[in-house]
XYZ file of C-alpha atoms in Angstrom:
618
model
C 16.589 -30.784 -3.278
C 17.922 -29.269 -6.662
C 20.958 -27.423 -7.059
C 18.933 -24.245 -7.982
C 16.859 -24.546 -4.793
C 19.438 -24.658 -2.703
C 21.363 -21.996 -4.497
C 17.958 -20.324 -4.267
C 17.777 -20.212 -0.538
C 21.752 -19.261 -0.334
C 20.917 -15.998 -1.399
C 17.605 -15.353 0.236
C 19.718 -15.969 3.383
C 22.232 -13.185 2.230
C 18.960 -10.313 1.421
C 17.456 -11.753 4.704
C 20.930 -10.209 6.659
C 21.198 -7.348 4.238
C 17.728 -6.354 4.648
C 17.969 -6.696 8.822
C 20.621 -4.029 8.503
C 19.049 -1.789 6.612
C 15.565 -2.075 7.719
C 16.751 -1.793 11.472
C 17.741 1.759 10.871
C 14.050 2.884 10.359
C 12.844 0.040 13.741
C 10.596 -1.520 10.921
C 10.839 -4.657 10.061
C 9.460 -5.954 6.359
C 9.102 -9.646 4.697
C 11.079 -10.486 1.817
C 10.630 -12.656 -0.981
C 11.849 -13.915 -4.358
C 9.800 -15.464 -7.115
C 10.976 -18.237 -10.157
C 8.239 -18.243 -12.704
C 7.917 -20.586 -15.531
C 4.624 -19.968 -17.713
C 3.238 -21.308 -20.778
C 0.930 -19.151 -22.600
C -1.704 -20.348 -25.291
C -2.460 -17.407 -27.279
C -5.288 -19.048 -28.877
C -7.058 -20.048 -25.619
C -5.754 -16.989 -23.827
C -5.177 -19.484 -20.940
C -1.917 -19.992 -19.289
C 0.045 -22.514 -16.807
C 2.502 -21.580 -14.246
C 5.806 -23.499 -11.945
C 6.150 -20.976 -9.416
C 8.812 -21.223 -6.504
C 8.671 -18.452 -3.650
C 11.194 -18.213 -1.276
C 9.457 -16.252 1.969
C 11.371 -15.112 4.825
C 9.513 -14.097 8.233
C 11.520 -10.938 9.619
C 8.747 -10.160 11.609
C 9.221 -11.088 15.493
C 5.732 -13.421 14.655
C 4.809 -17.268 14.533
C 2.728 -16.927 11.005
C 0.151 -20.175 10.950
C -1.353 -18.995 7.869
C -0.285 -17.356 4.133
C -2.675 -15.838 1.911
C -2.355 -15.334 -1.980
C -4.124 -12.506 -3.914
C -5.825 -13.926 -6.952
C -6.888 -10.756 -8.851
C -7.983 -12.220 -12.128
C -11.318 -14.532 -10.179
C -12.724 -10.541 -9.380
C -13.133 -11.030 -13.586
C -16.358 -13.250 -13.064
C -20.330 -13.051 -12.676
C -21.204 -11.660 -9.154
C -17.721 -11.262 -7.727
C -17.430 -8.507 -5.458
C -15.799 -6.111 -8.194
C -19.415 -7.230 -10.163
C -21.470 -6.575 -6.923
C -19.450 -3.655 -6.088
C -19.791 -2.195 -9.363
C -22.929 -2.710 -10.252
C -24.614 -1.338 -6.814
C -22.167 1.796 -6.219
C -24.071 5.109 -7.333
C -21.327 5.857 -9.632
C -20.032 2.894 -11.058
C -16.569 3.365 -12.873
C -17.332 3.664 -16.734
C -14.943 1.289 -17.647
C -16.912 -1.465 -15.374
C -20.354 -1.062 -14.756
C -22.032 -4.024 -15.314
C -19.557 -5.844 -17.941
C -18.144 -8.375 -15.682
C -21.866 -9.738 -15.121
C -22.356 -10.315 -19.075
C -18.887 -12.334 -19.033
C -19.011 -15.432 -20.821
C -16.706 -18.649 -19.577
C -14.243 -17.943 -22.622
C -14.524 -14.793 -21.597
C -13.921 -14.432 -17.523
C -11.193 -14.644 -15.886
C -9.400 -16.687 -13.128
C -6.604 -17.839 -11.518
C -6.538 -21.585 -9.639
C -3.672 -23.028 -7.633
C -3.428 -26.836 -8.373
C -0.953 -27.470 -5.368
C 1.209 -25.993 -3.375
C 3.687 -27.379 -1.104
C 5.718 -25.821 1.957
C 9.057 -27.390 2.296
C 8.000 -29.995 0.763
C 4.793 -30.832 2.479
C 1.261 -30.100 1.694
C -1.063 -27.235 2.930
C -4.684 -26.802 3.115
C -5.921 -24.451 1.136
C -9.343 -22.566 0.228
C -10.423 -20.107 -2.630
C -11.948 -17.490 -1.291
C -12.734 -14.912 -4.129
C -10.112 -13.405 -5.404
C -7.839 -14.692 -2.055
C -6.335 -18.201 -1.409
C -6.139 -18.888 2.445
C -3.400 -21.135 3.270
C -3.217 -23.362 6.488
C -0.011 -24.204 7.537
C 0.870 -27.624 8.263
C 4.092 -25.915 10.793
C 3.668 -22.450 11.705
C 6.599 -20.282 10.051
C 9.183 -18.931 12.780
C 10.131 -15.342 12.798
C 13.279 -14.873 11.505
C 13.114 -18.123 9.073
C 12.672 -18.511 5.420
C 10.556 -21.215 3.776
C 10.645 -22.297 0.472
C 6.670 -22.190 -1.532
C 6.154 -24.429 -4.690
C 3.135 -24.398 -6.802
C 1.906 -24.791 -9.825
C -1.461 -22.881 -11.658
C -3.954 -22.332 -14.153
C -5.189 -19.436 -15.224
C -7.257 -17.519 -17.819
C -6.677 -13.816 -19.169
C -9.953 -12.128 -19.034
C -11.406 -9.857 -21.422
C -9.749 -6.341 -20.923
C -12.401 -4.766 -18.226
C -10.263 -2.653 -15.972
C -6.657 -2.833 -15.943
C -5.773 -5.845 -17.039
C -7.223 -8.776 -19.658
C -7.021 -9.610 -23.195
C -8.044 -7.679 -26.577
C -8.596 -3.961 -25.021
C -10.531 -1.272 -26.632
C -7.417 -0.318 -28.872
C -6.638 -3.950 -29.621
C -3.912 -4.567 -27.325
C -3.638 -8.799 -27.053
C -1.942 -9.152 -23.367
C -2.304 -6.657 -20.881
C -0.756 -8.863 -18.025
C -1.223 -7.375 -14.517
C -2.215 -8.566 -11.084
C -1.557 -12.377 -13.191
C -0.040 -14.253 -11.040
C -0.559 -15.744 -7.669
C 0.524 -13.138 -5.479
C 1.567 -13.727 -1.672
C -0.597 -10.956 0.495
C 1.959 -8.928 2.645
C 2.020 -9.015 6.179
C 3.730 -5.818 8.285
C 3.432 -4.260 11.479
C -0.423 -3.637 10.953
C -0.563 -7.848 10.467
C -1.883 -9.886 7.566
C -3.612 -7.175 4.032
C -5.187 -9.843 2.370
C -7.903 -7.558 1.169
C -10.419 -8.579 -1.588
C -9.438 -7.448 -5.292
C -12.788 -5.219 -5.201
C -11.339 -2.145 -7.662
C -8.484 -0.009 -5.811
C -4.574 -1.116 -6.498
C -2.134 -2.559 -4.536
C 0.113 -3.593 -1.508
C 2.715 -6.040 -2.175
C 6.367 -7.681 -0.514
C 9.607 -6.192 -1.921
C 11.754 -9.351 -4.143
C 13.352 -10.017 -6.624
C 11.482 -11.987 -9.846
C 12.991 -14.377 -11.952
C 10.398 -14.804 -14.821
C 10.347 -17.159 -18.349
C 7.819 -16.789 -20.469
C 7.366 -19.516 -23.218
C 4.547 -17.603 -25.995
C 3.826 -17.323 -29.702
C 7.950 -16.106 -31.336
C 5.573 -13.492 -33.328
C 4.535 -11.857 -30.371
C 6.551 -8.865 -28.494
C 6.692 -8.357 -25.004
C 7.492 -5.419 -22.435
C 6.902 -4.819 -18.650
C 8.765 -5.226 -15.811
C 12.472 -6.439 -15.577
C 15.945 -6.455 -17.176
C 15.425 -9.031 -20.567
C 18.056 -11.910 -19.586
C 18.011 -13.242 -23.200
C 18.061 -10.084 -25.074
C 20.264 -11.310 -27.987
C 18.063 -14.474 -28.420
C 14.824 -12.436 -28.611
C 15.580 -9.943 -30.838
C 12.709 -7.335 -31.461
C 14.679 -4.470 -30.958
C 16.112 -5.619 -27.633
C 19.370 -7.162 -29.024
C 23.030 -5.576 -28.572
C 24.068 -2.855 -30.955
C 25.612 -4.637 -34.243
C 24.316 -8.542 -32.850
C 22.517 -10.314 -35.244
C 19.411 -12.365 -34.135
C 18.751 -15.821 -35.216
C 15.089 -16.966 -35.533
C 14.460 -20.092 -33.569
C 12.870 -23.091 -34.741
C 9.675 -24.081 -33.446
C 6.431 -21.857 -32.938
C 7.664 -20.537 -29.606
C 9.817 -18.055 -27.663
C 10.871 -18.413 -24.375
C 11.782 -14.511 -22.728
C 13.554 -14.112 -19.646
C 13.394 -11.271 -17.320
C 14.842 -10.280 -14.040
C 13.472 -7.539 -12.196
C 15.484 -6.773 -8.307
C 13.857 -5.327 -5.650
C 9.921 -4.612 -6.866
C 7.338 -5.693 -5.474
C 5.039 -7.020 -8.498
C 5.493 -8.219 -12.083
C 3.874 -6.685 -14.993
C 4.208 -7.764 -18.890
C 2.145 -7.053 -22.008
C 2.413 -8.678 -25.066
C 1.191 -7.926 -28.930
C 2.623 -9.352 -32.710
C 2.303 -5.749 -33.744
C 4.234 -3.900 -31.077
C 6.436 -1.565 -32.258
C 9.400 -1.350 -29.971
C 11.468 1.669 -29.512
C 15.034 2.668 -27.274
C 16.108 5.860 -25.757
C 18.846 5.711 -23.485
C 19.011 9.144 -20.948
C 21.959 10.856 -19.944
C 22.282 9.172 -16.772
C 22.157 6.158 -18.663
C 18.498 4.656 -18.212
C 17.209 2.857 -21.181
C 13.792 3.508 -21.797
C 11.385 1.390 -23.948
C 8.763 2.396 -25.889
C 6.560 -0.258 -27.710
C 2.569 0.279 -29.115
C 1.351 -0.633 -32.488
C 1.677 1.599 -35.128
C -1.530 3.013 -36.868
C -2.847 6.331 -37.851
C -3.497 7.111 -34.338
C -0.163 6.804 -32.555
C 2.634 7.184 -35.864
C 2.744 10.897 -35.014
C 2.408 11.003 -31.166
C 4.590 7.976 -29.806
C 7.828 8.739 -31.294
C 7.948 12.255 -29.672
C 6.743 10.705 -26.591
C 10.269 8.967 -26.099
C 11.418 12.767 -25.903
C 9.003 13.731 -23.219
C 10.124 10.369 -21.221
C 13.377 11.178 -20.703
C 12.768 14.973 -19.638
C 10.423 13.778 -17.089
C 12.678 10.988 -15.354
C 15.307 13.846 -15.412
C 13.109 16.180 -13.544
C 11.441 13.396 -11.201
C 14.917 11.857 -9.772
C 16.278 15.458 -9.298
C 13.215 16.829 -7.410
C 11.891 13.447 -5.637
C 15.372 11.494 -5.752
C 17.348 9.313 -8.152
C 15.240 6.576 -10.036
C 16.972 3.162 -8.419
C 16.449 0.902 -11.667
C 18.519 1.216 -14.979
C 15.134 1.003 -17.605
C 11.327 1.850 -17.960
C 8.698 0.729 -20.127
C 6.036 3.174 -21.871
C 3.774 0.050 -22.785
C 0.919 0.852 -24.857
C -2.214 -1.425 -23.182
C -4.763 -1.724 -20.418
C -7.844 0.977 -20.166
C -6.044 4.270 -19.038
C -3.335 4.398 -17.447
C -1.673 2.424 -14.662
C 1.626 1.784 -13.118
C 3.403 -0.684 -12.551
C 7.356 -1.352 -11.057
C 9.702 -0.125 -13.957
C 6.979 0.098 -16.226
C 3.336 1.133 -17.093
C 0.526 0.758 -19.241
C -1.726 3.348 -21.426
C -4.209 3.945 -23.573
C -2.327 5.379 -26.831
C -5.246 6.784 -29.062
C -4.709 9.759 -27.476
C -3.926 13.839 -28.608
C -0.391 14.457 -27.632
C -1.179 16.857 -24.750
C -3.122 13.985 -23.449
C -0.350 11.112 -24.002
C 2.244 13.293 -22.503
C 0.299 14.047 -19.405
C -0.595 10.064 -18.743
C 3.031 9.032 -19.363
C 3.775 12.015 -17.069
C 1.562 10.768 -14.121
C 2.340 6.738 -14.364
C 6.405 7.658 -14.586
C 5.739 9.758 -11.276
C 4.711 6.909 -9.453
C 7.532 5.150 -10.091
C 8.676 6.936 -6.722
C 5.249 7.101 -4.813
C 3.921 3.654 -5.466
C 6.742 2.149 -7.329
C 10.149 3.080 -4.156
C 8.605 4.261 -1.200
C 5.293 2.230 -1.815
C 2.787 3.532 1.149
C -0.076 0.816 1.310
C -2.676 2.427 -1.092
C -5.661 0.138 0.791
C -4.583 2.664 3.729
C -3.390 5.536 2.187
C -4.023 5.919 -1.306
C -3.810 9.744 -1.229
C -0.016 9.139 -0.313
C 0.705 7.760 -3.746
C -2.424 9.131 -5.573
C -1.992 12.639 -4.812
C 1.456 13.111 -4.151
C 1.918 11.691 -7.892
C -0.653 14.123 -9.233
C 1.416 16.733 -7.615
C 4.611 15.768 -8.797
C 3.427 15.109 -12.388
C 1.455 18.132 -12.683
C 4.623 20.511 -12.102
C 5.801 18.209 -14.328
C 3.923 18.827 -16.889
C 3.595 22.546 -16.580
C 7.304 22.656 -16.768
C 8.556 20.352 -19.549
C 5.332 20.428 -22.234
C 2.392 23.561 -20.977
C 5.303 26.235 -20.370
C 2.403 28.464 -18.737
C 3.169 32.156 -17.575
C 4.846 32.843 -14.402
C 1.887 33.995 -12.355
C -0.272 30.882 -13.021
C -0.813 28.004 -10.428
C -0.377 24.705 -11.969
C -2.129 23.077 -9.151
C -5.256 25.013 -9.581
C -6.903 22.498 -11.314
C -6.518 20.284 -8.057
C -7.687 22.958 -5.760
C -10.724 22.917 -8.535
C -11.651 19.202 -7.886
C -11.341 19.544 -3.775
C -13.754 22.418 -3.592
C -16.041 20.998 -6.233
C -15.955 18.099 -3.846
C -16.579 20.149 -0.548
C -19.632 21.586 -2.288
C -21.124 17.743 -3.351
C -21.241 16.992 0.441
C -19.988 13.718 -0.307
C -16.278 14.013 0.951
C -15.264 11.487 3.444
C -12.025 11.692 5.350
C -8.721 10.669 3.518
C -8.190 8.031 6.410
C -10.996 5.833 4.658
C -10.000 2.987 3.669
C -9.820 3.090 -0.464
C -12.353 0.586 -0.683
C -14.652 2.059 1.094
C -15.558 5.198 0.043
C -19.158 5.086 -0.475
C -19.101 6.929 -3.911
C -16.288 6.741 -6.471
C -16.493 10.731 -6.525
C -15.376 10.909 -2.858
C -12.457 8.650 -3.582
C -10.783 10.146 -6.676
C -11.247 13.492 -5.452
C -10.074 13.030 -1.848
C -6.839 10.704 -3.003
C -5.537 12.682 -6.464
C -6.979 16.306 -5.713
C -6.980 16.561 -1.698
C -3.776 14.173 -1.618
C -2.082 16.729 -3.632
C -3.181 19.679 -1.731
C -1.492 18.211 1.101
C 1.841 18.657 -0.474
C 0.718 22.130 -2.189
C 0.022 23.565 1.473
C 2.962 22.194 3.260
C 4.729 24.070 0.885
C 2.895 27.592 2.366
C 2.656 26.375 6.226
C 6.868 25.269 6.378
C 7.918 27.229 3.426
C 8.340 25.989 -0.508
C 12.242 25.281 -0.332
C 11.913 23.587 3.050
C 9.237 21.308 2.276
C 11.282 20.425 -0.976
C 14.442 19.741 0.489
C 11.937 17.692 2.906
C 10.850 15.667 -0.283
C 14.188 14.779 -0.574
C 14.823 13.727 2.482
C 11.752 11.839 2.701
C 13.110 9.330 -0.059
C 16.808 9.016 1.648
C 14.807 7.737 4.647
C 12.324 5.540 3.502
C 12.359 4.082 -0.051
C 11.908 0.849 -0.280
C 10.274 0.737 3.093
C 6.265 1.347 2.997
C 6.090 4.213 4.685
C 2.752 5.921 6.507
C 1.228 9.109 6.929
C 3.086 9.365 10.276
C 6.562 8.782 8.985
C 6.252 11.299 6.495
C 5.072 13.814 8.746
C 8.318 13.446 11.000
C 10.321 14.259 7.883
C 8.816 17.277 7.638
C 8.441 17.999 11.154
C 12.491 17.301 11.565
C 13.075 19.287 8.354
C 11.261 22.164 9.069
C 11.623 22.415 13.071
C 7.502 22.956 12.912
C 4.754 20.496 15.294
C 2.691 19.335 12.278
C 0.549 16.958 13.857
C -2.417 19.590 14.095
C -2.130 19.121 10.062
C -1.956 15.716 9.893
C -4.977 15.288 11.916
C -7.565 18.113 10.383
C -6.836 17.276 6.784
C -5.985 14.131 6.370
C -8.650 12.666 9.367
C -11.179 14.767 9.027
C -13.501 16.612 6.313
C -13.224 20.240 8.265
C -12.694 23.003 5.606
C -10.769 26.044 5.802
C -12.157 29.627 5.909
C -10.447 32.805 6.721
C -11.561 36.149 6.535
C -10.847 39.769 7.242
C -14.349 40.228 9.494
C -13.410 43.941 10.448
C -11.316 46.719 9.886
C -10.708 49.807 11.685
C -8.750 53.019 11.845
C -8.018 55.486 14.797
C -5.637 58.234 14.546
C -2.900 56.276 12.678
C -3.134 53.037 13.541
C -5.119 50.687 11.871
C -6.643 47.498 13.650
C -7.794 44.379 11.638
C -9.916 41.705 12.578
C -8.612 38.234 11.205
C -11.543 35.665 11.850
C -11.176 32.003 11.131
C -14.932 30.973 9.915
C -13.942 27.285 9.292
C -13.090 24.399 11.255
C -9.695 24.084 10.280
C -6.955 26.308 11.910
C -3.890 27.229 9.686
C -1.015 29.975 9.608
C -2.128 32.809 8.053
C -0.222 34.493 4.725
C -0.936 38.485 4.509
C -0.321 41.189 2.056
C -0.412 44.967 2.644
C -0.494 47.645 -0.117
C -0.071 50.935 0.974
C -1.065 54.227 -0.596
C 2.370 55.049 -1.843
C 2.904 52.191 -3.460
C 4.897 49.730 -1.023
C 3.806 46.159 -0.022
C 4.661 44.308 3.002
C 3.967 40.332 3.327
C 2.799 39.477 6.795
C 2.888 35.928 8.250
C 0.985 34.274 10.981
C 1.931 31.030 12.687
C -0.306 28.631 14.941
C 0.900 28.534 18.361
C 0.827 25.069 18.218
C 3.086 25.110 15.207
C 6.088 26.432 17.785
C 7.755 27.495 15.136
C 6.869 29.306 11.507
C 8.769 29.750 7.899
C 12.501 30.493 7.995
C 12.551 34.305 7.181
C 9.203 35.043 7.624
C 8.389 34.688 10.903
C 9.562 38.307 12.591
C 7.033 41.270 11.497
C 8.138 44.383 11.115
C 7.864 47.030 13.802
C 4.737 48.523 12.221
C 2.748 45.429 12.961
C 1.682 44.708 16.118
C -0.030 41.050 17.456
C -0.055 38.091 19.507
C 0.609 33.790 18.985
C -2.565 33.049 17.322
C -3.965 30.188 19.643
C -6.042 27.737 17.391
C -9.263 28.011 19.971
C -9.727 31.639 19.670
C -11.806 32.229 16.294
C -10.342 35.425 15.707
C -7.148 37.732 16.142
C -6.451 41.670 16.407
C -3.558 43.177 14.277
C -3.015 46.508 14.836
C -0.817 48.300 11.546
C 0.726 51.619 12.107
C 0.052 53.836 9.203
C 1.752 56.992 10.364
C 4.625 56.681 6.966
C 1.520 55.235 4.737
C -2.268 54.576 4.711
C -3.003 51.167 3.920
C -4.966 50.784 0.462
C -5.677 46.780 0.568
C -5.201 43.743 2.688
C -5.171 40.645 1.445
C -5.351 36.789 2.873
C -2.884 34.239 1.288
C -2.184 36.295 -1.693
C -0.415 33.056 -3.531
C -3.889 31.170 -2.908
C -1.816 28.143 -1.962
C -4.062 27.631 1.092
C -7.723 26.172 0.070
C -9.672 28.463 1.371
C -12.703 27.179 0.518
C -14.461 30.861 0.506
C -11.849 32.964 -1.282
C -14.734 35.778 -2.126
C -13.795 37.028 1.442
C -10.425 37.467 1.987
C -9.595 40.936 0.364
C -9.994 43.826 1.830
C -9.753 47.601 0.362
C -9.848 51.028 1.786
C -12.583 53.321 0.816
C -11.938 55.900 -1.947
């Protein structure tokens, strides 16, 4: 065996320890895995070979018999199931609709393993769409690391969704989902799911990747540059001058630790540009220069750095020492320690999509729930993130403005459609695209926004912080982040859990009666909708004062620090979550009461809002 293999397994054995330490903290085990790369790129074909070595170790307490490989680019071919998919949903995604059908061969794309051996021996294997299942010639023993070499062909496909070649702002290589990927296996067992259109589950590892290309072409993605003062392009040391290689080709070399996939893009006209933070994160910048992007892209670099700032202070400290702001692909998407976008764009526009891919850097890119599961869990709690991101470092709106509305917009719009499915559905199988970008970016982010009004805005916060300590780099689930809050807040939030995130129930509250003897005044709270939740309550009395009132679920044992004791004025009982409606009675003997009004912050989507304020007669 080679020097490097050995070396190669050496240190797998040393992250196989490290990791059982760590990972036995949280009682969940995880696979690991490291990838060498070697791949030759023909820009003139737009084909490529690969050497890949994998070392794979089993920490799971399981005899594995079989491996399976995601092979996203084959979904880039006549009547794959991204073709069927897309070209029988009743909303097809713009971007796809029936252009992978009208593929020609030069045009598709694919990926083929040409061997692959397991210590040495061979496997059978079968390509099975976009997956490769493996047979095992000797079952893998928990707790033992094997050693995967193979080598591959592959094509770049024209730019359809995501990835490909020659996108619509005429990008070369945007180079996701490219190589052959080993499916992860956790607690749940094997997620070898089909590449149909959703994103992605992967094994946290470290990559060591060469790629030999065209010397006039410049690359980005994910990954410390090894060879920086070889390449050049702007990636060289201050004050080191770069010598241009003979022959046609260079060879770049990147290292990325800990991530669990690889992305790179690559174009002769990239302009490449540095900006190194204050906590010393370099971040890269690189799209092509043209009358579309000369005026936007340098100020982006600006609106980078302001945005990691407030990300790692909010959500906790970004792990890796660079990012890349790649222009490429057909939107946005992210990627570890980088991302591509679209960059003919306004500069409201570029801001906001370099504002949402950075953001999940922590939701997708760290803590990295499994997006086939839970996609809301990335999806919307990046949309949240990002979009208080964006109202407070570019839109600067006024004080009393909800930045979230916008979200609370897109869940009601998607109430009303009758086509909302529960967010427990698995991402691929949403029967409309509508029901799946609204309930994983707009409902996903409501989640968040109303944690913050049933446990209290700095409690759920610190909770956001507490929910990275715990569990980046460790694929958590809806269940472990509702213990964080749960243990934060000292509130049962399992009632939550299960009506918004497992069911389609609504919310609807409303102030159904309101009368007044002598001077006391009794008011009717009804709940209308399916969905119980604490109830938020303002008071306006004739002389001016306000009072805020707040009612916890009995089931919540517990309510917001500071706001759970009313004053003496206010008279009720534990609102029990079967009984449709409850009796407050408000002494008025000091004031008459002019208005009453349900969740004055509108934080709570309340999908009937018309009903919930109340005002005396004049």
């Amino acid at each position: 065996m080679k020097k490097i293999t050995v070396l190669f397994l050496a240190v797998m054995s040393i992250h196989f320890l490290f990791d059982q330490e760590i990972f036995a903290q949280s009682q969940r085990w995880q696979q690991s895995v490291s990838y060498q790369m070697d791949i030759e790129m023909d820009v003139k074909t737009n084909q490529y070979t690969g050497k890949q070595t994998i070392a794979y170790s089993n920490n799971s307490p399981d005899t594995l018999n079989q491996l399976f490989f995601h092979l996203y680019y084959n979904a880039f071919q006549p009547n794959s199931m991204m073709d069927v998919r897309s070209r029988s949903i009743s909303d097809p995604d713009r971007r796809v609709g029936d252009r992978i059908s009208k593929l020609s061969p030069e045009e598709i794309g694919f990926i083929h393993v040409e061997s692959l051996l397991i210590n040495g021996q061979e496997v059978e294997m079968e390509e099975v769409g976009t997956i490769l299942e493996v047979q095992l010639p000797e079952p893998i023993l928990p707790h033992s690391t094997v050693l995967l070499e193979s080598e591959f062909i592959a094509q770049v496909p024209l730019q359809i969704r995501r990835a490909g070649r020659d996108n619509a702002e005429g990008v070369r290589y945007s180079m996701s989902q490219w190589y052959p990927k080993l499916a992860n296996y956790d607690e749940q067992g094997w997620h070898a799911n089909p590449y149909i259109g959703r994103e992605f589950y992967g094994i946290w590892g470290d990559f060591d990747v060469k790629i030999t290309i065209d010397k006039s072409y410049i690359l980005g993605g994910t990954g410390y540059l090894q060879n920086n003062n070889e390449i050049g392009y702007g990636y060289e040391d201050e004050g080191v001058e770069v010598k241009n290689p003979s022959g046609a080709t260079h060879t770049w070399h990147f290292y990325a630790p800990k991530v669990h996939d690889f992305m790179w893009a690559a174009d002769p006209n990239y302009t490449h540009e540095k900006l190194i933070t204050e906590d010393g994160i370099t971040l890269h910048h690189l799209y092509v220069k043209n009358k579309e992007t000369k005026n936007t892209w340098p100020k982006l670099k600006e609106y980078t750095a302001k945005t990691m700032a407030y990300l790692s202070e909010r959500y906790g400290a970004y792990p890796y020492k660079q990012y890349s702001v790649i222009q490429g692909g057909d939107g946005g998407m992210e990627y570890p320690m980088a991302t591509l976008i679209t960059g003919h764009r306004p500069m409201g526009s570029l801001v906001g999509v370099m504002m949402h891919e950075l953001a999940h850097s922590w939701f997708q890119g760290v803590l990295a729930s499994n997006e086939s599961l839970y996609p809301w869990m990335d999806e919307g709690f990046t949309t949240y993130a990002s979009t208080l991101s964006m109202s407070a470092n570019y839109l600067k709106p006024t004080a009393n403005e909800n930045p979230l509305k916008g979200a609370y917009v897109g869940y009601e719009r998607l109430v009303k459609s009758g086509l909302e499915e529960p967010l427990s559905t698995h991402a691929d199988h949403f029967h409309t695209n509508t029901a799946y970008g609204s309930a994983s970016y707009s409902k996903g982010a409501l989640f968040l926004a109303q944690l913050g009004y049933i446990i209290g805005e700095e409690t759920r916060n610190k909770a956001m912080l507490r929910y990275w300590e715990a569990w980046k780099f460790k694929h958590p689930n809806v269940n472990d982040f509702i213990r964080i809050m749960e243990k934060e807040s000292g509130i049962e939030l399992d009632w939550y859990k299960e009506y918004w995130v497992n069911s389609t129930k609504t919310i609807d509250y409303v102030i159904s009666e309101v009368t007044e003897k002598d001077n006391a005044l009794t008011v009717m709270l009804e709940r209308k909708g399916l969905m119980p939740m604490p109830i938020d309550l303002i008071v306006t009395y004739e002389n001016g004062e306000k009072e805020s009132y707040y009612f916890p679920l009995a089931i919540m044992r517990g309510g917001k620090a500071a706001e759970s004791d009313l004053p003496e004025r206010v008279k009720t009982s534990r609102w029990p979550w079967t009984n449709e409606t409850i009796e407050i009675s408000i002494d008025q003997s000091t004031s008459k009461v002019a208005s009453i009004q349900i969740d004055p912050s509108e934080r709570m989507a309340d999908i009937d809002k018309s009903n919930n304020l109340w005002t005396s007669a004049k």
